Short mmCIF file of N, CA and C in Angstrom, two decimals:
data_model
loop_
_atom_site.label_atom_id
_atom_site.label_comp_id
_atom_site.label_asym_id
_atom_site.label_seq_id
_atom_site.Cartn_x
_atom_site.Cartn_y
_atom_site.Cartn_z
N UNK A 1 -7.33 17.76 -23.16
CA UNK A 1 -7.76 18.31 -21.98
C UNK A 1 -7.54 17.30 -20.77
N UNK A 2 -6.89 17.88 -19.75
CA UNK A 2 -6.52 17.08 -18.60
C UNK A 2 -7.58 16.90 -17.58
N UNK A 3 -7.35 16.18 -16.61
CA UNK A 3 -8.33 15.92 -15.58
C UNK A 3 -8.27 17.23 -14.51
N UNK A 4 -9.36 17.51 -13.77
CA UNK A 4 -9.44 18.59 -13.02
C UNK A 4 -8.51 18.20 -11.70
N UNK A 5 -8.11 19.19 -10.96
CA UNK A 5 -7.28 19.10 -9.79
C UNK A 5 -8.33 18.79 -8.67
N UNK A 6 -7.80 17.86 -7.77
CA UNK A 6 -8.70 17.54 -6.62
C UNK A 6 -7.84 18.02 -5.35
N UNK A 7 -8.71 18.34 -4.33
CA UNK A 7 -7.98 18.73 -2.99
C UNK A 7 -7.61 17.47 -2.24
N UNK A 8 -6.38 17.32 -1.84
CA UNK A 8 -5.92 16.11 -1.18
C UNK A 8 -6.26 16.35 0.41
N UNK A 9 -7.33 15.63 0.88
CA UNK A 9 -7.78 15.61 2.15
C UNK A 9 -8.49 14.32 2.37
N UNK A 10 -8.71 14.02 3.70
CA UNK A 10 -9.43 12.88 3.98
C UNK A 10 -10.75 12.78 3.39
N UNK A 11 -11.29 11.67 2.80
CA UNK A 11 -12.53 11.51 2.24
C UNK A 11 -13.50 11.13 3.38
N UNK A 12 -14.54 11.85 3.66
CA UNK A 12 -15.47 11.65 4.79
C UNK A 12 -16.31 10.38 4.64
N UNK A 13 -16.77 10.19 3.43
CA UNK A 13 -17.68 9.11 3.16
C UNK A 13 -16.94 7.76 3.14
N UNK A 14 -17.26 6.88 4.09
CA UNK A 14 -16.35 5.58 4.24
C UNK A 14 -16.49 4.76 2.99
N UNK A 15 -17.58 4.68 2.31
CA UNK A 15 -17.64 3.91 1.17
C UNK A 15 -16.75 4.53 0.05
N UNK A 16 -16.85 5.72 -0.15
CA UNK A 16 -16.01 6.36 -1.16
C UNK A 16 -14.56 6.27 -0.87
N UNK A 17 -14.28 6.35 0.47
CA UNK A 17 -12.81 6.28 0.86
C UNK A 17 -12.32 4.94 0.62
N UNK A 18 -13.13 3.86 0.89
CA UNK A 18 -12.63 2.48 0.64
C UNK A 18 -12.49 2.11 -0.95
N UNK A 19 -13.34 2.76 -1.74
CA UNK A 19 -13.25 2.66 -3.18
C UNK A 19 -12.00 3.32 -3.66
N UNK A 20 -11.75 4.48 -3.17
CA UNK A 20 -10.53 5.27 -3.60
C UNK A 20 -9.29 4.46 -3.13
N UNK A 21 -9.24 3.95 -2.01
CA UNK A 21 -8.08 3.28 -1.42
C UNK A 21 -7.77 2.15 -2.28
N UNK A 22 -8.87 1.30 -2.74
CA UNK A 22 -8.69 0.16 -3.51
C UNK A 22 -8.08 0.50 -4.88
N UNK A 23 -8.67 1.53 -5.49
CA UNK A 23 -8.25 1.95 -6.91
C UNK A 23 -6.76 2.48 -6.76
N UNK A 24 -6.47 3.29 -5.83
CA UNK A 24 -5.11 3.80 -5.70
C UNK A 24 -4.11 2.84 -5.36
N UNK A 25 -4.48 1.73 -4.45
CA UNK A 25 -3.64 0.75 -4.04
C UNK A 25 -3.21 -0.04 -5.22
N UNK A 26 -4.30 -0.44 -6.13
CA UNK A 26 -4.06 -1.20 -7.29
C UNK A 26 -3.09 -0.43 -8.35
N UNK A 27 -3.32 0.88 -8.40
CA UNK A 27 -2.51 1.67 -9.29
C UNK A 27 -1.07 1.73 -8.82
N UNK A 28 -0.85 1.93 -7.53
CA UNK A 28 0.52 1.99 -6.85
C UNK A 28 1.21 0.68 -7.06
N UNK A 29 0.57 -0.54 -6.86
CA UNK A 29 1.08 -1.86 -7.18
C UNK A 29 1.43 -2.00 -8.55
N UNK A 30 0.74 -1.53 -9.47
CA UNK A 30 0.91 -1.67 -10.86
C UNK A 30 2.22 -0.84 -11.17
N UNK A 31 2.36 0.31 -10.70
CA UNK A 31 3.54 1.16 -10.97
C UNK A 31 4.73 0.45 -10.37
N UNK A 32 4.74 -0.01 -9.26
CA UNK A 32 5.80 -0.81 -8.54
C UNK A 32 6.38 -1.84 -9.60
N UNK A 33 5.43 -2.59 -10.00
CA UNK A 33 5.70 -3.74 -10.91
C UNK A 33 6.35 -3.25 -12.19
N UNK A 34 5.83 -2.17 -12.86
CA UNK A 34 6.35 -1.55 -14.00
C UNK A 34 7.82 -0.96 -13.86
N UNK A 35 7.95 -0.37 -12.60
CA UNK A 35 9.29 0.18 -12.34
C UNK A 35 10.39 -1.01 -12.20
N UNK A 36 9.94 -2.06 -11.55
CA UNK A 36 10.82 -3.16 -11.40
C UNK A 36 11.28 -3.79 -12.78
N UNK A 37 10.26 -3.89 -13.69
CA UNK A 37 10.47 -4.54 -15.05
C UNK A 37 11.24 -3.51 -15.83
N UNK A 38 10.84 -2.35 -16.04
CA UNK A 38 11.35 -1.34 -16.94
C UNK A 38 12.77 -0.93 -16.59
N UNK A 39 13.06 -0.79 -15.28
CA UNK A 39 14.36 -0.24 -14.87
C UNK A 39 15.31 -1.39 -14.23
N UNK A 40 14.85 -2.60 -14.18
CA UNK A 40 15.45 -3.68 -13.63
C UNK A 40 15.92 -3.34 -12.15
N UNK A 41 14.96 -2.80 -11.52
CA UNK A 41 15.20 -2.33 -10.09
C UNK A 41 14.61 -3.30 -9.05
N UNK A 42 15.20 -3.33 -7.95
CA UNK A 42 14.55 -4.06 -6.86
C UNK A 42 13.61 -3.15 -6.16
N UNK A 43 12.29 -3.56 -6.22
CA UNK A 43 11.31 -2.69 -5.63
C UNK A 43 10.54 -3.35 -4.57
N UNK A 44 10.23 -2.70 -3.49
CA UNK A 44 9.55 -3.28 -2.40
C UNK A 44 8.52 -2.31 -1.93
N UNK A 45 7.24 -2.79 -1.61
CA UNK A 45 6.19 -1.90 -1.26
C UNK A 45 5.41 -2.56 -0.20
N UNK A 46 5.11 -1.83 0.88
CA UNK A 46 4.13 -2.25 1.97
C UNK A 46 3.08 -1.26 2.11
N UNK A 47 1.87 -1.69 2.09
CA UNK A 47 0.65 -0.76 2.33
C UNK A 47 -0.27 -1.41 3.39
N UNK A 48 -0.54 -0.63 4.40
CA UNK A 48 -1.48 -1.07 5.36
C UNK A 48 -2.81 -0.25 5.17
N UNK A 49 -3.94 -0.92 5.22
CA UNK A 49 -5.22 -0.26 5.08
C UNK A 49 -5.65 0.37 6.41
N UNK A 50 -6.61 1.15 6.50
CA UNK A 50 -7.12 1.68 7.81
C UNK A 50 -7.52 0.65 8.70
N UNK A 51 -7.91 -0.50 8.18
CA UNK A 51 -8.30 -1.64 9.09
C UNK A 51 -7.09 -2.53 9.54
N UNK A 52 -5.93 -2.21 9.00
CA UNK A 52 -4.76 -2.97 9.50
C UNK A 52 -4.36 -4.03 8.51
N UNK A 53 -5.15 -4.22 7.36
CA UNK A 53 -4.83 -5.29 6.39
C UNK A 53 -3.50 -4.89 5.61
N UNK A 54 -2.73 -5.91 5.43
CA UNK A 54 -1.42 -5.72 4.73
C UNK A 54 -1.44 -6.04 3.28
N UNK A 55 -0.87 -5.24 2.55
CA UNK A 55 -0.73 -5.47 1.08
C UNK A 55 0.75 -5.18 0.74
N UNK A 56 1.37 -6.14 0.03
CA UNK A 56 2.90 -5.93 -0.22
C UNK A 56 3.23 -6.42 -1.70
N UNK A 57 4.36 -5.92 -2.12
CA UNK A 57 4.94 -6.29 -3.48
C UNK A 57 6.49 -6.30 -3.19
N UNK A 58 7.00 -7.34 -3.78
CA UNK A 58 8.39 -7.50 -3.82
C UNK A 58 8.79 -7.98 -5.24
N UNK A 59 9.83 -7.38 -5.84
CA UNK A 59 10.26 -7.74 -7.19
C UNK A 59 11.26 -8.94 -7.10
N UNK A 60 11.84 -9.28 -5.96
CA UNK A 60 12.63 -10.53 -6.02
C UNK A 60 12.55 -11.21 -4.69
N UNK A 61 12.89 -12.50 -4.61
CA UNK A 61 12.74 -13.29 -3.55
C UNK A 61 13.44 -12.81 -2.31
N UNK A 62 14.59 -12.23 -2.46
CA UNK A 62 15.27 -11.68 -1.37
C UNK A 62 14.58 -10.61 -0.69
N UNK A 63 14.10 -9.75 -1.64
CA UNK A 63 13.33 -8.52 -1.14
C UNK A 63 11.97 -9.02 -0.52
N UNK A 64 11.39 -10.13 -1.04
CA UNK A 64 10.17 -10.63 -0.43
C UNK A 64 10.39 -11.03 1.02
N UNK A 65 11.64 -11.71 1.34
CA UNK A 65 11.94 -12.14 2.66
C UNK A 65 12.13 -10.99 3.66
N UNK A 66 12.78 -9.85 3.11
CA UNK A 66 12.93 -8.66 3.91
C UNK A 66 11.53 -8.08 4.08
N UNK A 67 10.70 -7.95 3.20
CA UNK A 67 9.46 -7.34 3.32
C UNK A 67 8.53 -8.19 4.37
N UNK A 68 8.68 -9.41 4.45
CA UNK A 68 7.92 -10.20 5.26
C UNK A 68 8.45 -9.99 6.71
N UNK A 69 9.74 -9.86 6.90
CA UNK A 69 10.26 -9.66 8.31
C UNK A 69 9.82 -8.19 8.76
N UNK A 70 9.96 -7.26 7.92
CA UNK A 70 9.76 -5.84 8.26
C UNK A 70 8.06 -5.57 8.58
N UNK A 71 7.39 -6.35 7.64
CA UNK A 71 5.85 -6.23 7.89
C UNK A 71 5.49 -6.79 9.17
N UNK A 72 6.10 -7.93 9.59
CA UNK A 72 5.71 -8.59 10.86
C UNK A 72 6.09 -7.72 11.99
N UNK A 73 7.33 -7.21 11.96
CA UNK A 73 7.66 -6.16 13.00
C UNK A 73 6.74 -5.08 13.23
N UNK A 74 6.41 -4.40 11.99
CA UNK A 74 5.39 -3.31 12.00
C UNK A 74 4.07 -3.76 12.68
N UNK A 75 3.54 -4.86 12.14
CA UNK A 75 2.38 -5.31 12.67
C UNK A 75 2.22 -5.69 14.11
N UNK A 76 3.39 -6.19 14.63
CA UNK A 76 3.54 -6.48 16.10
C UNK A 76 3.49 -5.21 16.89
N UNK A 77 4.12 -4.07 16.39
CA UNK A 77 4.19 -2.92 17.04
C UNK A 77 2.84 -2.24 17.11
N UNK A 78 2.14 -2.35 15.89
CA UNK A 78 0.71 -1.74 15.78
C UNK A 78 -0.17 -2.47 16.83
N UNK A 79 -0.01 -3.72 16.93
CA UNK A 79 -0.82 -4.58 17.88
C UNK A 79 -0.59 -4.16 19.25
N UNK A 80 0.74 -4.07 19.66
CA UNK A 80 1.15 -3.80 21.01
C UNK A 80 0.73 -2.24 21.35
N UNK A 81 0.74 -1.48 20.33
CA UNK A 81 0.25 0.10 20.58
C UNK A 81 -1.17 0.10 20.82
N UNK A 82 -1.98 -0.79 20.16
CA UNK A 82 -3.44 -0.64 20.36
C UNK A 82 -3.82 -1.32 21.83
N UNK A 83 -3.02 -1.96 22.36
CA UNK A 83 -3.39 -2.58 23.74
C UNK A 83 -3.07 -1.70 24.91
#
């Protein structure tokens, strides 16, 4: 027996939303690592929380450098957009 379907919409309760974000973020990072290992693929992942905190994953050092540069550009644009 499988899990029930859920409606994909914004979670109104902030505590539940944060818990869900944390669990799904960890699951997504795990899948990215698995894809990199199983398929010998270069995988890069950038996640921003609703508070603007950055989470990232890179399967190689070259990709890590690229993610670092891209994330800094995105952050600078977010900061300048907020002002």
